[in-house]
Amino acid sequence: MVDNEIGSLTSDSKQHPMLKFMYQSWWKYVSVLILIYVILMGFLYAAPAQHILNESIRALHFHVPMWFGMMILFLISVIQSVKHLRTGDLKYDLVAAETANVGIVFGLLGLVTGMVWANYTWGSWWNGDPKQNMSAICLLIYLAYSILRSSVNDPEKRGRISGVYNIFAFCAMIPLLFIIPRLTDSLHPSNGGNEGFVVYDLDNSLRIVFYPAVIGFTLLGLWAASLRVRTRMLHYKLLKLV
Amino acid sequence: MQKLRKIFTGILLAFFHIGLLAQGPATRPEMADVMRSNGKIYVVVAIVLLIFLGIVFYLIRIDRKVTDLENRWSDKI
């Protein structure tokens, strides 16, 4: 009886309008092809010549997509948390948790790559730049999310508490990354009075690599998250929870 | 444990080496080799591409393994 219910829930997530993508492979290959294009074009295609930046301008194709990917993953995560809070379905909670986890990985990689880039263009690993500081705070908020999750054993309770916290975390991320750095002076382009997305900051030879890079890295992150969701769902099935 | 420590220190020591330049500047003739042109940037491209493809290969393996587990479970229960 119970066994049959579990079996039907396996096919349930395979027919779910969004979750079914976890079991498909075409978009995973799309992400790999896009990223091969990004690596080849990012290194070899023309890039605008700028003082101080020189060839390190190409780091744009690899450093910034980490942050864009992180924000997209956190957005997906908060949507799934809201869905979980509305329905009480643990599947959404798992997706929220794992997209947030991959988002944290992306954020840490963005922070480290940003430090390397900063050392050779701004002169030191950490400049106390508002965007650097605020993104570090943002990551701490999300690290607290995963600590909160691991501190609650009951899955239902964990889903509800961490779901509410996730909404607060996302609401905290918006001013930390988008508003505060624009209110003060910042070394980052498009902050502190600098206009972003103008000819000097991001010209067309960068755009045709940068935008695919964002899509490719985000899809790669979703792939990693989907693998973790699927293993966690197997684990829940073993515990007969889903 | 002792053996493990030996292997570990061996690996660690491999990182400490002195870089030696055997060739003086401009003693070797420039060869018509794509991989050595433009400050050998293509070598870096090849390395990054290989690392990326290695990670993708690993991800594909995990994906297959998870699919296999899912199929086994849907058979069993």
GROMACS .gro file of C-alpha atoms in nm, chain A residues 82-169:
model
   88
   82VAL     CA    1   0.706   3.036  -0.117
   83LYS     CA    2   0.562   2.740  -0.306
   84HIS     CA    3   0.658   2.510  -0.019
   85LEU     CA    4   0.498   2.741   0.237
   86ARG     CA    5   0.178   2.754   0.028
   87THR     CA    6   0.149   2.381  -0.038
   88GLY     CA    7   0.354   2.212   0.236
   89ASP     CA    8   0.511   1.990  -0.033
   90LEU     CA    9   0.863   1.884   0.072
   91LYS     CA   10   0.976   1.860  -0.290
   92TYR     CA   11   0.970   2.240  -0.321
   93ASP     CA   12   1.163   2.273   0.003
   94LEU     CA   13   1.435   2.044  -0.134
   95VAL     CA   14   1.461   2.246  -0.455
   96ALA     CA   15   1.477   2.570  -0.252
   97ALA     CA   16   1.755   2.430  -0.032
   98GLU     CA   17   1.970   2.293  -0.310
   99THR     CA   18   1.942   2.594  -0.543
  100ALA     CA   19   2.043   2.810  -0.246
  101ASN     CA   20   2.339   2.580  -0.177
  102VAL     CA   21   2.465   2.604  -0.534
  103GLY     CA   22   2.402   2.979  -0.516
  104ILE     CA   23   2.632   2.994  -0.212
  105VAL     CA   24   2.901   2.802  -0.406
  106PHE     CA   25   2.867   3.048  -0.694
  107GLY     CA   26   2.886   3.340  -0.452
  108LEU     CA   27   3.202   3.206  -0.287
  109LEU     CA   28   3.362   3.153  -0.629
  110GLY     CA   29   3.256   3.506  -0.726
  111LEU     CA   30   3.412   3.644  -0.409
  112VAL     CA   31   3.743   3.460  -0.456
  113THR     CA   32   3.773   3.538  -0.829
  114GLY     CA   33   3.681   3.898  -0.751
  115MET     CA   34   3.962   3.915  -0.496
  116VAL     CA   35   4.216   3.790  -0.749
  117TRP     CA   36   4.093   4.040  -1.007
  118ALA     CA   37   4.091   4.322  -0.749
  119ASN     CA   38   4.449   4.252  -0.647
  120TYR     CA   39   4.580   4.310  -0.998
  121THR     CA   40   4.357   4.604  -1.096
  122TRP     CA   41   4.263   4.786  -0.774
  123GLY     CA   42   4.585   4.708  -0.590
  124SER     CA   43   4.481   4.480  -0.305
  125TRP     CA   44   4.290   4.160  -0.239
  126TRP     CA   45   4.028   4.337  -0.032
  127ASN     CA   46   3.960   4.707  -0.083
  128GLY     CA   47   3.667   4.750   0.152
  129ASP     CA   48   3.467   4.837  -0.155
  130PRO     CA   49   3.095   4.857  -0.061
  131LYS     CA   50   3.002   4.590  -0.312
  132GLN     CA   51   3.273   4.356  -0.180
  133ASN     CA   52   3.163   4.409   0.180
  134MET     CA   53   2.792   4.381   0.105
  135SER     CA   54   2.830   4.066  -0.103
  136ALA     CA   55   3.029   3.910   0.181
  137ILE     CA   56   2.748   3.998   0.423
  138CYS     CA   57   2.496   3.856   0.175
  139LEU     CA   58   2.688   3.528   0.166
  140LEU     CA   59   2.698   3.515   0.546
  141ILE     CA   60   2.319   3.556   0.552
  142TYR     CA   61   2.280   3.264   0.312
  143LEU     CA   62   2.536   3.052   0.499
  144ALA     CA   63   2.317   3.106   0.806
  145TYR     CA   64   2.030   2.966   0.598
  146SER     CA   65   2.210   2.637   0.545
  147ILE     CA   66   2.320   2.626   0.910
  148LEU     CA   67   1.959   2.686   1.013
  149ARG     CA   68   1.849   2.399   0.792
  150SER     CA   69   2.100   2.157   0.936
  151SER     CA   70   1.999   2.248   1.293
  152VAL     CA   71   1.637   2.133   1.254
  153ASN     CA   72   1.581   1.758   1.227
  154ASP     CA   73   1.211   1.739   1.153
  155PRO     CA   74   1.168   1.789   0.773
  156GLU     CA   75   0.828   1.960   0.797
  157LYS     CA   76   0.949   2.205   1.060
  158ARG     CA   77   1.276   2.256   0.874
  159GLY     CA   78   1.086   2.337   0.556
  160ARG     CA   79   0.865   2.596   0.720
  161ILE     CA   80   1.130   2.772   0.932
  162SER     CA   81   1.394   2.782   0.660
  163GLY     CA   82   1.133   2.879   0.401
  164VAL     CA   83   1.041   3.190   0.599
  165TYR     CA   84   1.409   3.266   0.662
  166ASN     CA   85   1.481   3.230   0.288
  167ILE     CA   86   1.229   3.503   0.210
  168PHE     CA   87   1.400   3.736   0.459
  169ALA     CA   88   1.742   3.644   0.317
   0.00000   0.00000   0.00000
